[in-house]
Coordinates of C-alpha atoms in Angstrom, one line a residue:
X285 CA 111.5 129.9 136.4
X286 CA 108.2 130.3 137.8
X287 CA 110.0 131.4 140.9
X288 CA 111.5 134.0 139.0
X289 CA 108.3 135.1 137.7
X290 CA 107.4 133.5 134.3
X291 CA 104.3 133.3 133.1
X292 CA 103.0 129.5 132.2
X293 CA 103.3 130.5 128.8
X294 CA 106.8 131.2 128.6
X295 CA 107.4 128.2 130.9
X296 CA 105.2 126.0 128.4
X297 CA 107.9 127.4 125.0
X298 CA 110.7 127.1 127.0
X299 CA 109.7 123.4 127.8
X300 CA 109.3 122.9 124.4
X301 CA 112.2 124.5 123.1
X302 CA 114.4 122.4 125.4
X303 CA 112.7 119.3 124.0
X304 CA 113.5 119.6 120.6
X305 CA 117.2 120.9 121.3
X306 CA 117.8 118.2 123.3
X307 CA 116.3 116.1 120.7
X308 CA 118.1 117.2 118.2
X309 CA 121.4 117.1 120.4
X310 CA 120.6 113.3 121.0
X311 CA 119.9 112.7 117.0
X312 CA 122.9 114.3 116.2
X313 CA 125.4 113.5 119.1
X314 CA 128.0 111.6 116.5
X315 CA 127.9 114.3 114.0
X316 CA 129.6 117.5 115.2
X317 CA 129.6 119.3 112.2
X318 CA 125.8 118.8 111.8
X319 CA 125.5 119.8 115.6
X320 CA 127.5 122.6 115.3
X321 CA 125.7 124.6 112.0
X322 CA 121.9 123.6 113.2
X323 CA 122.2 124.1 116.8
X324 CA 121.3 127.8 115.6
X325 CA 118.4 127.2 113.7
X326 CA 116.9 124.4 115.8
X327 CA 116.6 127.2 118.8
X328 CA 116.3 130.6 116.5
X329 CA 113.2 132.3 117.6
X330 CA 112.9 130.3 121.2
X331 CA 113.4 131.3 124.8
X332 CA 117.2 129.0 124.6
X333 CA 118.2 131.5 121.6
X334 CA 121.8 132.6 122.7
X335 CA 122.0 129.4 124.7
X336 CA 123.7 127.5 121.8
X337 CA 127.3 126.9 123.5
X338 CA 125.6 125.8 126.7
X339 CA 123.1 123.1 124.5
X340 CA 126.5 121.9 122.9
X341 CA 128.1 121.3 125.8
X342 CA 125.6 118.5 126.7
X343 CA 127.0 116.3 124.1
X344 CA 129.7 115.7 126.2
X345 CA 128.1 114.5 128.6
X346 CA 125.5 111.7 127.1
X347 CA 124.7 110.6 130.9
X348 CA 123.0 113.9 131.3
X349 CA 121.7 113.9 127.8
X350 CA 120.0 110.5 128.2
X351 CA 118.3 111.9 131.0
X352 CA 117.0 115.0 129.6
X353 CA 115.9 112.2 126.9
X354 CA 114.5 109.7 129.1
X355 CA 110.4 109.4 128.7
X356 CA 109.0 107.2 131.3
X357 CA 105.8 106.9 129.3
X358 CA 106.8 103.8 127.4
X359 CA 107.2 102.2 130.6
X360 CA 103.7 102.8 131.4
X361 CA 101.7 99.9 130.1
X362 CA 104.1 97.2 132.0
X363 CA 103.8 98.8 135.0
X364 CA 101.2 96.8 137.3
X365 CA 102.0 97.5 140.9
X366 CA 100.8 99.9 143.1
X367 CA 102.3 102.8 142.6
X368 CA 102.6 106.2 145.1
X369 CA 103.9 109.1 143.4
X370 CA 104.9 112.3 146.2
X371 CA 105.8 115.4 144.9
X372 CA 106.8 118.9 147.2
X373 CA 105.6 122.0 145.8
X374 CA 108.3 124.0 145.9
X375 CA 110.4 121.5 143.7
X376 CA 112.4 123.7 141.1
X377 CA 113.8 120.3 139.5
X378 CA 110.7 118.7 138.6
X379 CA 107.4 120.9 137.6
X380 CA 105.5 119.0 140.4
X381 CA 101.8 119.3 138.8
X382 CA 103.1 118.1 135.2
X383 CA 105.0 115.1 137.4
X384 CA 102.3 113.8 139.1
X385 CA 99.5 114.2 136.5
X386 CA 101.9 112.7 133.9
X387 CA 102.6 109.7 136.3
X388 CA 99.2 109.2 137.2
X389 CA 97.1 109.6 133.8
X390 CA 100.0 107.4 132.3
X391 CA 99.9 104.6 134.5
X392 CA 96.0 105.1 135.2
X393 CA 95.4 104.9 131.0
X394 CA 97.5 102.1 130.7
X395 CA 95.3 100.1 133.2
X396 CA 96.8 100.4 136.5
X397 CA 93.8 101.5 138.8
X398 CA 95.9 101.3 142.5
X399 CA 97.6 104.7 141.9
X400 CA 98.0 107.3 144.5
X401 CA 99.7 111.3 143.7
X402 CA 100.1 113.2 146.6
X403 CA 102.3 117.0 146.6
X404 CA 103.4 119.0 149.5
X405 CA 103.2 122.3 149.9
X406 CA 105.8 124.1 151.3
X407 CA 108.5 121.1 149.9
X408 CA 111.2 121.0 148.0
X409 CA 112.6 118.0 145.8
X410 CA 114.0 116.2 148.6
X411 CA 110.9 116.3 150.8
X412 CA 111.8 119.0 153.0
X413 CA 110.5 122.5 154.5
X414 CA 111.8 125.5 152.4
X415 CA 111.3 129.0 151.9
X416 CA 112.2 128.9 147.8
X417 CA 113.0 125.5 147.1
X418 CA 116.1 126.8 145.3
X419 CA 119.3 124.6 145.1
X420 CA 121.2 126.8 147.4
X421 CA 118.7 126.4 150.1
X422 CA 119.3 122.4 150.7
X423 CA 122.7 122.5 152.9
X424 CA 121.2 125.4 154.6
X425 CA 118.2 123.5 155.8
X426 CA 118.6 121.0 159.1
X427 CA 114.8 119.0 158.6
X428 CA 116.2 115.6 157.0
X429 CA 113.3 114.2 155.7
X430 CA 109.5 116.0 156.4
X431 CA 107.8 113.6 158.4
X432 CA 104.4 114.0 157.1
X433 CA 105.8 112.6 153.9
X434 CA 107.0 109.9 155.9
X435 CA 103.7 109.1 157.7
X436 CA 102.1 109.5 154.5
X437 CA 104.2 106.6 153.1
X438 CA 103.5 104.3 156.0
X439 CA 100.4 104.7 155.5
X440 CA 100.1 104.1 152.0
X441 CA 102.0 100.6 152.5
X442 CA 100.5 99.7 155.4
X443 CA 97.1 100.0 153.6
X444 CA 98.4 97.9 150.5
X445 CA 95.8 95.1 150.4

């Protein structure tokens, strides 16, 4: 989206708007009928209105569902190990600021002081040079793997003390 030029703000209620859909999706998932006259209401007034047939067509799919669902930060407080974190930039999948500020104050809160964030710019979410990071892009694009993410990564372990 950002790519597309929206503002942080309508990033922000779009975020938002997709939580609680989803939500509400994963609340409801065994009642159709439920799903089917709220759906409208639950996104009335949001960035997803006129989306509705899209958002029900996630609940056939509950391993995509649990994933939009999935929220690491209850894993936070067991996690003890040193932990690297490596974002690109120019990731469209992940919001790479939100990812690694989310991983890090999460883990770093919940005690765990040997925690490292780095991003890339200039990468997309599989670690490689691109002009947009868009989707289409990736089977275009002959660089494998960046290697400064892989020196990086050496690094990192090879310091581990």
């Amino acid at each position: 989206m950002r790519l597309g030029g929206a503002s942080d703000e309508y990033i922000d209620n779009y975020n938002s708007a997709l939580d609680k859909a989803n939500k509400f999706l994963f609340e409801n998932i065994d009642d159709p009928d439920k799903l089917e006259a709220e759906i409208y209401d639950v996104i009335k007034g949001t960035p997803l209105e006129g989306a509705e047939k899209e958002i029900l067509s996630l609940r056939d799919n509950k391993e995509l569902l649990g994933l939009l669902m999935f929220r690491p930060e209850k894993y936070y407080p067991h996690i003890k190990c040193p932990v690297l974190a490596l974002n690109g930039e120019k990731d469209v999948q992940v919001t790479y600021r939100e990812n690694l500020d989310g991983i890090f104050n999460g883990l770093s809160s919940s005690g765990n002081k040997n925690v490292k964030i780095i991003s890339y710019p200039g990468l997309n979410h599989l670690f490689q040079t691109a002009g947009t990071g868009n989707f289409d892009e990736y089977k275009k694009i002959e660089e494998t793997f960046n290697i400064k993410v892989l020196e990086d990564m050496a690094e990192w372990i090879t310091d581990l003390k």
